[in-house]
Coordinates of C-alpha atoms in Angstrom, one line a residue:
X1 CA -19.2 44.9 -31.8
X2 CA -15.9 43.4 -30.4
X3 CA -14.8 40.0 -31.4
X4 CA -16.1 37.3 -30.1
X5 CA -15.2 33.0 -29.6
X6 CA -18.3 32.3 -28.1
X7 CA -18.5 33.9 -25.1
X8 CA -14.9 35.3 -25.2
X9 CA -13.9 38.6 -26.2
X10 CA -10.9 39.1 -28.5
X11 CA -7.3 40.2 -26.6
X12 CA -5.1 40.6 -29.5
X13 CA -5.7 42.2 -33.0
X14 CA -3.3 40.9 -35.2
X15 CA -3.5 42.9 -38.5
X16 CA -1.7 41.6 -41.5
X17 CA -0.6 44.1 -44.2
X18 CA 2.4 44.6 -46.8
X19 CA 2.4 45.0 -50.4
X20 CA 0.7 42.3 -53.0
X21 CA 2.3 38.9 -53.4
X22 CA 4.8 39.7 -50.5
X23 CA 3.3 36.3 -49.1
X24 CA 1.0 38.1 -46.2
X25 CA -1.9 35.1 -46.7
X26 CA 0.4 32.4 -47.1
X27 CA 2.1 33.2 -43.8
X28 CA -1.7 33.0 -42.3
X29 CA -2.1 29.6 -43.9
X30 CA 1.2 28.4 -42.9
X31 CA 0.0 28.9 -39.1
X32 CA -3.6 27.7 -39.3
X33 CA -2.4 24.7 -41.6
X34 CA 0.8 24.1 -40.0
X35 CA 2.3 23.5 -43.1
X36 CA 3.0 25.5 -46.7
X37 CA -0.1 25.7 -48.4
X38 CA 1.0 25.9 -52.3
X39 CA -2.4 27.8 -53.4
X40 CA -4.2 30.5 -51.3
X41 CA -7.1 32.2 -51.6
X42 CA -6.7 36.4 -52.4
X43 CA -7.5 37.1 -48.8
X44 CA -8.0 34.9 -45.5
X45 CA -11.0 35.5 -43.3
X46 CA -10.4 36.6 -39.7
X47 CA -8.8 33.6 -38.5
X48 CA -9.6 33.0 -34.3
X49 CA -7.4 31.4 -32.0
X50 CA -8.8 30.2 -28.6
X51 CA -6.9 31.3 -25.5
X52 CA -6.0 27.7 -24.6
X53 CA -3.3 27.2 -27.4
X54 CA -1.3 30.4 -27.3
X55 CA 1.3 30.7 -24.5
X56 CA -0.2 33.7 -23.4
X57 CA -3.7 32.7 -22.8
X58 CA -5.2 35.4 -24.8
X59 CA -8.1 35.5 -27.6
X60 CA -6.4 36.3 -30.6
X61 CA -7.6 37.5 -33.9
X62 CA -5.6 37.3 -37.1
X63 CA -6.8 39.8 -39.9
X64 CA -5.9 39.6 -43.2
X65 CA -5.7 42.7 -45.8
X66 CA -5.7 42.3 -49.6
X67 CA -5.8 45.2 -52.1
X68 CA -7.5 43.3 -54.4
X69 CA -10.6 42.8 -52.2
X70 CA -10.7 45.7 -49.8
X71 CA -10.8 49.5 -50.9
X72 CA -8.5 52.0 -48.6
X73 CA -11.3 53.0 -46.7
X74 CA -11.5 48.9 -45.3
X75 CA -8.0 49.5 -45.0
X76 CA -7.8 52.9 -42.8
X77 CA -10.6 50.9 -39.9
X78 CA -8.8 47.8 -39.8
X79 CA -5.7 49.9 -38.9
X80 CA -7.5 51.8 -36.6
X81 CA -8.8 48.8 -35.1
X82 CA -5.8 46.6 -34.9
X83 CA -3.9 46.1 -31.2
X84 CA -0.8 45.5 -33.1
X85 CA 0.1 45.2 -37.0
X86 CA 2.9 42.8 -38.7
X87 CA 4.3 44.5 -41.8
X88 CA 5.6 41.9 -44.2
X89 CA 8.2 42.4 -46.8
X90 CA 9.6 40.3 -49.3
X91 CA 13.5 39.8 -48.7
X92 CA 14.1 38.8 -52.2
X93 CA 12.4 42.1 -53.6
X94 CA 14.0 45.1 -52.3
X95 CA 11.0 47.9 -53.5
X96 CA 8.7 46.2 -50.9
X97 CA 11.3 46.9 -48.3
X98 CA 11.5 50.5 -49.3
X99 CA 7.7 50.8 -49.2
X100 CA 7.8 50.1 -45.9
X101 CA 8.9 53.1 -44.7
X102 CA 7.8 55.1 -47.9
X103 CA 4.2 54.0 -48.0
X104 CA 2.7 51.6 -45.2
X105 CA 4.6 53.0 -41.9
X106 CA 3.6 57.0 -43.2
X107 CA 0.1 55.5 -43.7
X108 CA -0.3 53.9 -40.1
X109 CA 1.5 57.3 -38.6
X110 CA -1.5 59.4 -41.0
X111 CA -4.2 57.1 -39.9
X112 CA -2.9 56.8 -36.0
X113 CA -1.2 60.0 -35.5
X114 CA 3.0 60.6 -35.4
X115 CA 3.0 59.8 -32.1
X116 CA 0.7 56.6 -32.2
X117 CA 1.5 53.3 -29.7
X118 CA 0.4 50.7 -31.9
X119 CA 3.7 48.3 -32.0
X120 CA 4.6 47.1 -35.6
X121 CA 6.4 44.1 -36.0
X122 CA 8.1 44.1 -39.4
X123 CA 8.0 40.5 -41.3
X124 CA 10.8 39.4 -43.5
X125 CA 9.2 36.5 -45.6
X126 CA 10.6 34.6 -47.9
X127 CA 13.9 34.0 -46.6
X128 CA 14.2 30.6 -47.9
X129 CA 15.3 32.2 -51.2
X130 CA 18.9 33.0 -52.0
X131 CA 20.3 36.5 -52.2
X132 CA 18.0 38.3 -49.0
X133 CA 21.2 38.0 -46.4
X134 CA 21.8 41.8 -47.2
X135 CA 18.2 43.2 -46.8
X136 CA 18.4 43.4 -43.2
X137 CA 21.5 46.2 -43.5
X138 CA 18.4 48.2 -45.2
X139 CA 16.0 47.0 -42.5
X140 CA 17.4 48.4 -39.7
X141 CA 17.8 52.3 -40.4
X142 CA 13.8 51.8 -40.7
X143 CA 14.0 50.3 -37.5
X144 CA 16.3 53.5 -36.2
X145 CA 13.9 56.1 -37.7
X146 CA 10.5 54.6 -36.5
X147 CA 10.5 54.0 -32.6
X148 CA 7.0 52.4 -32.9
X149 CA 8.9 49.3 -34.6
X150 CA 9.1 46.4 -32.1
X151 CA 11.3 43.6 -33.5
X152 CA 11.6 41.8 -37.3
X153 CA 11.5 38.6 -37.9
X154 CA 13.0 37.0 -41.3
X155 CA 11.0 33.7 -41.8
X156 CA 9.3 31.6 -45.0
X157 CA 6.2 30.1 -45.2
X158 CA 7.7 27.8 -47.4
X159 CA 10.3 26.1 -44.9
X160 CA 7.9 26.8 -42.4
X161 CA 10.7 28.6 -40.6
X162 CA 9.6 31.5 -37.7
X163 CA 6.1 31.2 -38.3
X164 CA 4.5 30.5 -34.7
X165 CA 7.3 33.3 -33.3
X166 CA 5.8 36.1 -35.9
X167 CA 2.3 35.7 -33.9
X168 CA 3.8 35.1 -30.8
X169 CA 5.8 38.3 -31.1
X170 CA 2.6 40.0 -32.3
X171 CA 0.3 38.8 -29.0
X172 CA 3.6 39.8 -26.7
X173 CA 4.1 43.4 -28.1
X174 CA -0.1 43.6 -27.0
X175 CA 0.0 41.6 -23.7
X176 CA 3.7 42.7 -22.6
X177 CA 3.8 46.2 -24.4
X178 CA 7.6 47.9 -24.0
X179 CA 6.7 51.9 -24.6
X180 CA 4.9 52.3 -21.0
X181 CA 7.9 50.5 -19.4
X182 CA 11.3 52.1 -21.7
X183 CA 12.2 54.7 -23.8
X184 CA 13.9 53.7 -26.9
X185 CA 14.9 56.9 -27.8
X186 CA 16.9 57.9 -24.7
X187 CA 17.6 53.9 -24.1
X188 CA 16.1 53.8 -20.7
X189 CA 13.3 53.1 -18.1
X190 CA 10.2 55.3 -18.4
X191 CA 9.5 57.6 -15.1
X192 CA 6.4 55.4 -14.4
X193 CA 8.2 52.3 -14.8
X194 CA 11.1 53.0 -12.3
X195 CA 8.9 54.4 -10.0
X196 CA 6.8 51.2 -9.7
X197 CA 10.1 49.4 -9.6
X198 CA 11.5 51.8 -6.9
X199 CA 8.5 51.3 -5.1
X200 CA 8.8 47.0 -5.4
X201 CA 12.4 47.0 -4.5
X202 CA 12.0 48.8 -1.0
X203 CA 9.0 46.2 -0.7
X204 CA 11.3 43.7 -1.0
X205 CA 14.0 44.7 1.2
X206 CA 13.0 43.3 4.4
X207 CA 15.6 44.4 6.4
X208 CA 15.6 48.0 4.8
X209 CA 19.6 48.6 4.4
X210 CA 18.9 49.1 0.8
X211 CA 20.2 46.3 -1.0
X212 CA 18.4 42.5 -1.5
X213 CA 20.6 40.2 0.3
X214 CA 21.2 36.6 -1.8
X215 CA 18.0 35.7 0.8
X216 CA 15.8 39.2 -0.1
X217 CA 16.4 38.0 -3.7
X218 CA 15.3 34.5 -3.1
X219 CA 12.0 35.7 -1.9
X220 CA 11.7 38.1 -4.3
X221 CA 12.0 35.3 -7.2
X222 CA 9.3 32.6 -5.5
X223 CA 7.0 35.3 -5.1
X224 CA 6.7 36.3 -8.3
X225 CA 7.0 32.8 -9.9
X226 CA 7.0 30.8 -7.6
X227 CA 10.4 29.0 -7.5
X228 CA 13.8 29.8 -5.9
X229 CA 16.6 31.2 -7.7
X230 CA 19.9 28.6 -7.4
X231 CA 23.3 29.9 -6.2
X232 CA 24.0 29.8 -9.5
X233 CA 21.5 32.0 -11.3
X234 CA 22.1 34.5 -8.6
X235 CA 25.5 35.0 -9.0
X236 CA 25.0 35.7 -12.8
X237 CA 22.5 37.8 -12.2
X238 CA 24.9 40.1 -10.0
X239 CA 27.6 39.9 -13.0
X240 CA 25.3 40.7 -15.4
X241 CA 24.7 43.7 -13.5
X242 CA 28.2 44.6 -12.6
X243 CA 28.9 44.2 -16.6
X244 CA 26.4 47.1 -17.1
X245 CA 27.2 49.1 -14.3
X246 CA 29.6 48.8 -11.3
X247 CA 27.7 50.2 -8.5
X248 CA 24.7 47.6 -9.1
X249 CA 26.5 45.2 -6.6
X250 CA 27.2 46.4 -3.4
X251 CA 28.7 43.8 -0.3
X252 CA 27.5 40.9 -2.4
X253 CA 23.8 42.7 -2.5
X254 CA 22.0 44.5 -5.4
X255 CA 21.5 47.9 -5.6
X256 CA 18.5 49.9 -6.4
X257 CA 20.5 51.2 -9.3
X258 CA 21.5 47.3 -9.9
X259 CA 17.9 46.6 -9.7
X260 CA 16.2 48.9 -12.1
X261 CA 19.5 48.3 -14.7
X262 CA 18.5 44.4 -14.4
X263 CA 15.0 45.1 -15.5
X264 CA 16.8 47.6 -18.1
X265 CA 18.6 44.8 -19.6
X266 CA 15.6 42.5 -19.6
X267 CA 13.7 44.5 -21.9
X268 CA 16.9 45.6 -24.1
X269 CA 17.3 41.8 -24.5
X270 CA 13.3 41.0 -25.7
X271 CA 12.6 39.4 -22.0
X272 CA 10.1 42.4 -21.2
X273 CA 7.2 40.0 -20.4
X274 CA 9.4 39.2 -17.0
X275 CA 9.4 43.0 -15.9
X276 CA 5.7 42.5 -16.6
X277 CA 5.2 39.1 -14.6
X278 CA 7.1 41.3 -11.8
X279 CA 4.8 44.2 -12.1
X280 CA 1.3 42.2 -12.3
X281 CA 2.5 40.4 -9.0
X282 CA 2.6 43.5 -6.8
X283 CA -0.9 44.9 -8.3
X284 CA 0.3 47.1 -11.3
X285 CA -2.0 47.5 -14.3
X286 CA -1.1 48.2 -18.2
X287 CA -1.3 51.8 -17.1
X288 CA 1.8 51.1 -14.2
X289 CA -0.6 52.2 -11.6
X290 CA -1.9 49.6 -8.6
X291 CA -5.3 48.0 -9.8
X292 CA -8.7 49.4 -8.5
X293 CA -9.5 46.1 -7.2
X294 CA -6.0 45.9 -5.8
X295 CA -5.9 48.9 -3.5
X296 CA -9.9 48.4 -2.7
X297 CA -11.4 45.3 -2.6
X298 CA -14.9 44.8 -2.2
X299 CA -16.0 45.1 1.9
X300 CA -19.3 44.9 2.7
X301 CA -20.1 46.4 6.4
X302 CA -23.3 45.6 7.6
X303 CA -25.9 48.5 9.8
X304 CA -24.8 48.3 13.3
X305 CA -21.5 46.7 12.9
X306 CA -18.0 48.3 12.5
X307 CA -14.4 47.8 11.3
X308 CA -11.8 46.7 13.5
X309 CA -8.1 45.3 12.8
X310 CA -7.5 41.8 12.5
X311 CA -4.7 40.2 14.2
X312 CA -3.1 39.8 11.3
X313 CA -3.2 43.6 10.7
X314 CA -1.7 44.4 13.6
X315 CA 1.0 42.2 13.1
X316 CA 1.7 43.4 9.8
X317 CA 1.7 47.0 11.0
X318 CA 4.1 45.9 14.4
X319 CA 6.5 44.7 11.9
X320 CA 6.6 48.0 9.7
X321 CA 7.1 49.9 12.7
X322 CA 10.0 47.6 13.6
X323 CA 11.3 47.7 10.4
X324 CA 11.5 51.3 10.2
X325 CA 12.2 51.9 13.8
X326 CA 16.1 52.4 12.9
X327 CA 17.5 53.2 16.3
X328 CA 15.5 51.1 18.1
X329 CA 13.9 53.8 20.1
X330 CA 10.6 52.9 20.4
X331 CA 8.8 55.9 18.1
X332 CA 9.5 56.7 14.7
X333 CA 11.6 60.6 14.0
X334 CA 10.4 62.5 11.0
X335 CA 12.9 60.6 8.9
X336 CA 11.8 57.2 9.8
X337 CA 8.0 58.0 9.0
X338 CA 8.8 60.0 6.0
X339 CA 11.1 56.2 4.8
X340 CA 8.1 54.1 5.6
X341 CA 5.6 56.0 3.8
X342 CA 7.7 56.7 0.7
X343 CA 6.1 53.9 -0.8
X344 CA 3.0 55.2 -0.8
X345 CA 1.4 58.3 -2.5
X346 CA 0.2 60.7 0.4
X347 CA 0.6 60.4 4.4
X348 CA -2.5 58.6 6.0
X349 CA -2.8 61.3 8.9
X350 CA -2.4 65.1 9.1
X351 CA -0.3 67.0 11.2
X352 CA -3.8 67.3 13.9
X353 CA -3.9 63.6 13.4
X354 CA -1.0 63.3 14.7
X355 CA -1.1 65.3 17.7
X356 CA -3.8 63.6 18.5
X357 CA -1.9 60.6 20.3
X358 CA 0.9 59.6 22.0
X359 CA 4.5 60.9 20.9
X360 CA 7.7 61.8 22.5
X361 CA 8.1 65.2 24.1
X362 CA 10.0 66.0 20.6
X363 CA 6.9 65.1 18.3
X364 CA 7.7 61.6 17.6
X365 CA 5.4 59.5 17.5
X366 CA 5.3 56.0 19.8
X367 CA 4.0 52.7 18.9
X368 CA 1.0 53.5 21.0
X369 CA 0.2 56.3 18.9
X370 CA 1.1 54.5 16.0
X371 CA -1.4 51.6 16.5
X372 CA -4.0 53.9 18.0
X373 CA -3.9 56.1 14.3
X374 CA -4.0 53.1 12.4
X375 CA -6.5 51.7 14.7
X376 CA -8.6 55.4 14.4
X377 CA -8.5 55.0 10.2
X378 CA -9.6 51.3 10.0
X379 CA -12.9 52.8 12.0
X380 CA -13.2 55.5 10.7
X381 CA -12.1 55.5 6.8
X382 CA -11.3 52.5 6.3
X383 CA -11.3 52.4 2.0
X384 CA -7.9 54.7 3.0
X385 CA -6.7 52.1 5.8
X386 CA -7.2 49.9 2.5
X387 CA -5.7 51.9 -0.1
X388 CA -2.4 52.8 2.1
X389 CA -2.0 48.7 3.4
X390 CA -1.8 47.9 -0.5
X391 CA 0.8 50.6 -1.2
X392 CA 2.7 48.7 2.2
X393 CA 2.7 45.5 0.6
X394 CA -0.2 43.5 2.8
X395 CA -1.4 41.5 -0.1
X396 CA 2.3 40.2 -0.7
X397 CA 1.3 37.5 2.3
X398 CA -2.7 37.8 2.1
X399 CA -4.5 37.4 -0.7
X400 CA -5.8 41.5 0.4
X401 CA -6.1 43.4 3.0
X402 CA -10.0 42.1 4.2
X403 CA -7.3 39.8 5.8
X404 CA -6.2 42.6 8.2
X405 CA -9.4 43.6 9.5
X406 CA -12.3 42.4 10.7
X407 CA -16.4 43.3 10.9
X408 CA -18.1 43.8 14.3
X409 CA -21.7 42.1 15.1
X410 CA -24.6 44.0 15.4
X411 CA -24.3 46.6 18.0
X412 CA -27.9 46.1 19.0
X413 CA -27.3 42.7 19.8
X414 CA -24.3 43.6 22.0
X415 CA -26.8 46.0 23.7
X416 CA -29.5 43.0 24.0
X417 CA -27.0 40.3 25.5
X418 CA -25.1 43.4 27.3
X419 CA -21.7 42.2 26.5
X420 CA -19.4 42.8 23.4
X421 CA -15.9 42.1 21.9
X422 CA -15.3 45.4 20.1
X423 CA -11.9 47.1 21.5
X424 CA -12.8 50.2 19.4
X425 CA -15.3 52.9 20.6
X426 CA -16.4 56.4 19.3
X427 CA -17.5 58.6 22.2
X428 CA -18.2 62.3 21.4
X429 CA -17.4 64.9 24.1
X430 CA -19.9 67.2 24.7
X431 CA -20.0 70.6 26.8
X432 CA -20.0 74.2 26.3
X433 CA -17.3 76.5 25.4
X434 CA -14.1 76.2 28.0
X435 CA -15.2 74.0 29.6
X436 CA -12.0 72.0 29.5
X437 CA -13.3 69.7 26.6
X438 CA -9.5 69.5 24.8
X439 CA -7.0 69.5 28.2
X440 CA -9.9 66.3 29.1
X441 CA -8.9 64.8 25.7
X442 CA -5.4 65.7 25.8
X443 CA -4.8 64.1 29.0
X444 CA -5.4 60.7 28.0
X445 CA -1.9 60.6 25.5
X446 CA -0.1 62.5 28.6
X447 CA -0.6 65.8 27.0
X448 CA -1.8 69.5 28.0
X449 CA -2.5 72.9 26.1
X450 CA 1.3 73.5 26.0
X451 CA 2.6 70.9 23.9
X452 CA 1.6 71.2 20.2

């Protein structure tokens, strides 16, 4: 049975362990009480923290671990079912910093696997007393040897000191989780992650030169949270990213490569819950893949009736093909479709598709044929239609993309007032074998037998 505030389910699983008298209870205390409780029980119960006093707005559960009440076998499930664990040392007792890595970070690696994701945050209580400045020198090799280690924090219950930030760190490593987004091994972004930033940064590049202009970066900033940038902030963002790596700034612009070593330096620096803000605004889940209920939101197409594009899908799609329209030709070469689909994971139409409307006498398709495939897919599969105007960024401007299409009536109430507003129609030609059936359909895009 999960966790449960009344109707809410638990977020965050905040287990508590270290060795005896290290101070694991009183640290619990200290929150809940907001103050240094002098006597404590051997072991706190689960202690529940409603969403609405946590900056994160998450359920979270605090579990407490005592060897004097619990037996190993307590202690191997609530490991198992922790979402993240603090691991609290004493800093005036060095032997329960060398059971860290001797005793409780072998048992979580034996109980989880070597390879485990479960973020540790190690605990140094008890800094109020004198003489535990030199601990840390013996803190981080441990931090160096076990990757799964997300921060430490020295604190005291006593002085109250870093109390609230232990737990906050603890609900951050859960809701804002670094492994899926960097590699601290090989100090960079993880394939997934730069992908999904790859594919946000050409989103965001309006004009598609491949930089974000001081404007591009503007936008960029109030969608995601929903304020500008000053002249200010910009122009130490861009020498932040020239400090790290020269060709990040480009005419005054960023980079891709300045881009993704911005979000590099945001998560080297503990700030990894903005690369997350970032993601969640253009539809990526914990897993760095677009949401279900992103790409396909829920359309409901009544018997009779059929899907058509809005006006505000067309538009949307106008502008894509004016965007990527590089020479102003009027139809969009190999290159140019191959740059505006690279943001998505297949090609909506195959190669028959294609040749199926209106392109040059080279192959290239026009905006005719362009608006007459995308018109073709809204009626005929439009969950893809869906799926590809999610991956193009629709839902940036509209809540999703229901906005860029629209539902038919009835078609047996168009018969019964004989009249209708449908622009889209599916006739099926019908006759026996060479009779002319393709040349009759090939002839509407200006095309015969001879041009494939």
């Amino acid at each position: 049975m999960p966790d449960t505030i009344g109707n809410l389910t638990v977020d965050v699983r905040i287990l508590v362990l270290g060795d005896k008298g290290v101070g694991k209870t009183s640290l619990i205390m200290a929150l809940v009480e907001d103050a240094f409780c002098e006597e404590v029980p051997a072991r706190v119960e689960r202690v529940l923290i409603p969403p609405d006093v946590t900056p994160e707005r998450v359920v979270t559960a605090i579990v407490d671990y005592s060897s004097r009440t619990q037996d190993e076998k307590a202690l191997i499930k609530e490991i198992e079912n922790s979402n993240v664990i603090c691991l609290v040392y004493s800093v005036d007792d060095e032997k329960t910093v060398e059971r860290i890595s001797e005793y409780w970070l072998k048992l979580i690696q034996s109980t989880l696997g070597s390879d485990h994701e479960r973020p540790i945050i190690l605990v140094g209580n008890k800094s109020d007393k004198t003489g535990s400045a030199d601990n840390m020198d013996k803190v981080l090799p441990i931090m160096n040897e076990f990757i799964e280690i997300e921060t430490c924090v020295e604190c005291s219950a006593k002085t109250m000191k870093n109390i609230s930030e232990i737990f906050y760190y603890a609900q951050k490593a859960v809701v804002y989780p670094i492994k899926p987004l960097y590699n601290a091994e090989d100090k960079e972004l993880t394939p997934k992650c730069r992908k999904a930033l790859v594919h946000i940064f050409k989103l965001s590049d309006f004009d598609n030169d491949g930089l974000l202009s001081d404007q591009e970066l503007n936008e960029f900033q109030t969608r995601c949270f929903d304020m500008p940038l000053t002249d200010v902030a910009i122009e130490e963002v861009k020498r932040a990213v020239i400090a790290v790596n020269p060709k990040g700034v480009l005419d005054d612009c960023l980079t891709l490569d300045g881009f993704l070593h911005l979000h590099q330096l945001f998560i080297q620096r503990g700030r990894h819950e903005t690369t997350w803000a970032i993601l969640k605004r253009f539809g990526y889940d914990q897993n760095l893949r677009l949401r279900e209920n992103y790409l396909y939101p829920t359309i409901r197409i009544p018997t009779g009736s059929s899907v058509e594009l809005s006006q505000d899908g067309i538009q949307f799609l106008l502008s894509l093909f004016t965007k990527f329209d590089e020479d102003k030709d009027g139809c969009l070469s190999q290159s140019e479709m191959t740059s505006l689909f690279s943001v998505c994971p297949t090609m909506p139409w195959t190669a028959e598709q294609l040749n199926s409307v209106e392109t040059t006498s080279v192959g290239w398709i026009t905006l005719r044929g362009y608006m007459a495939l995308w018109t073709m897919n809204s009626f005929l599969n439009v969950t893809q239609t869906m799926e590809h105007l999610a991956y193009l960024g629709f839902n940036l401007a509209f809540r999703n993309q229901l906005a860029a299409l629209k539902i038919t009536r009835d078609r047996r109430i168009d018969i019964q007032e004989k009249s209708t507003t449908r622009k889209v129609f599916q006739c099926h030609v019908i006759g026996s074998k060479d009779a002319g059936k393709t040349v009759f359909c090939r002839s509407f895009v200006g095309k015969n037998l001879l041009v494939s």
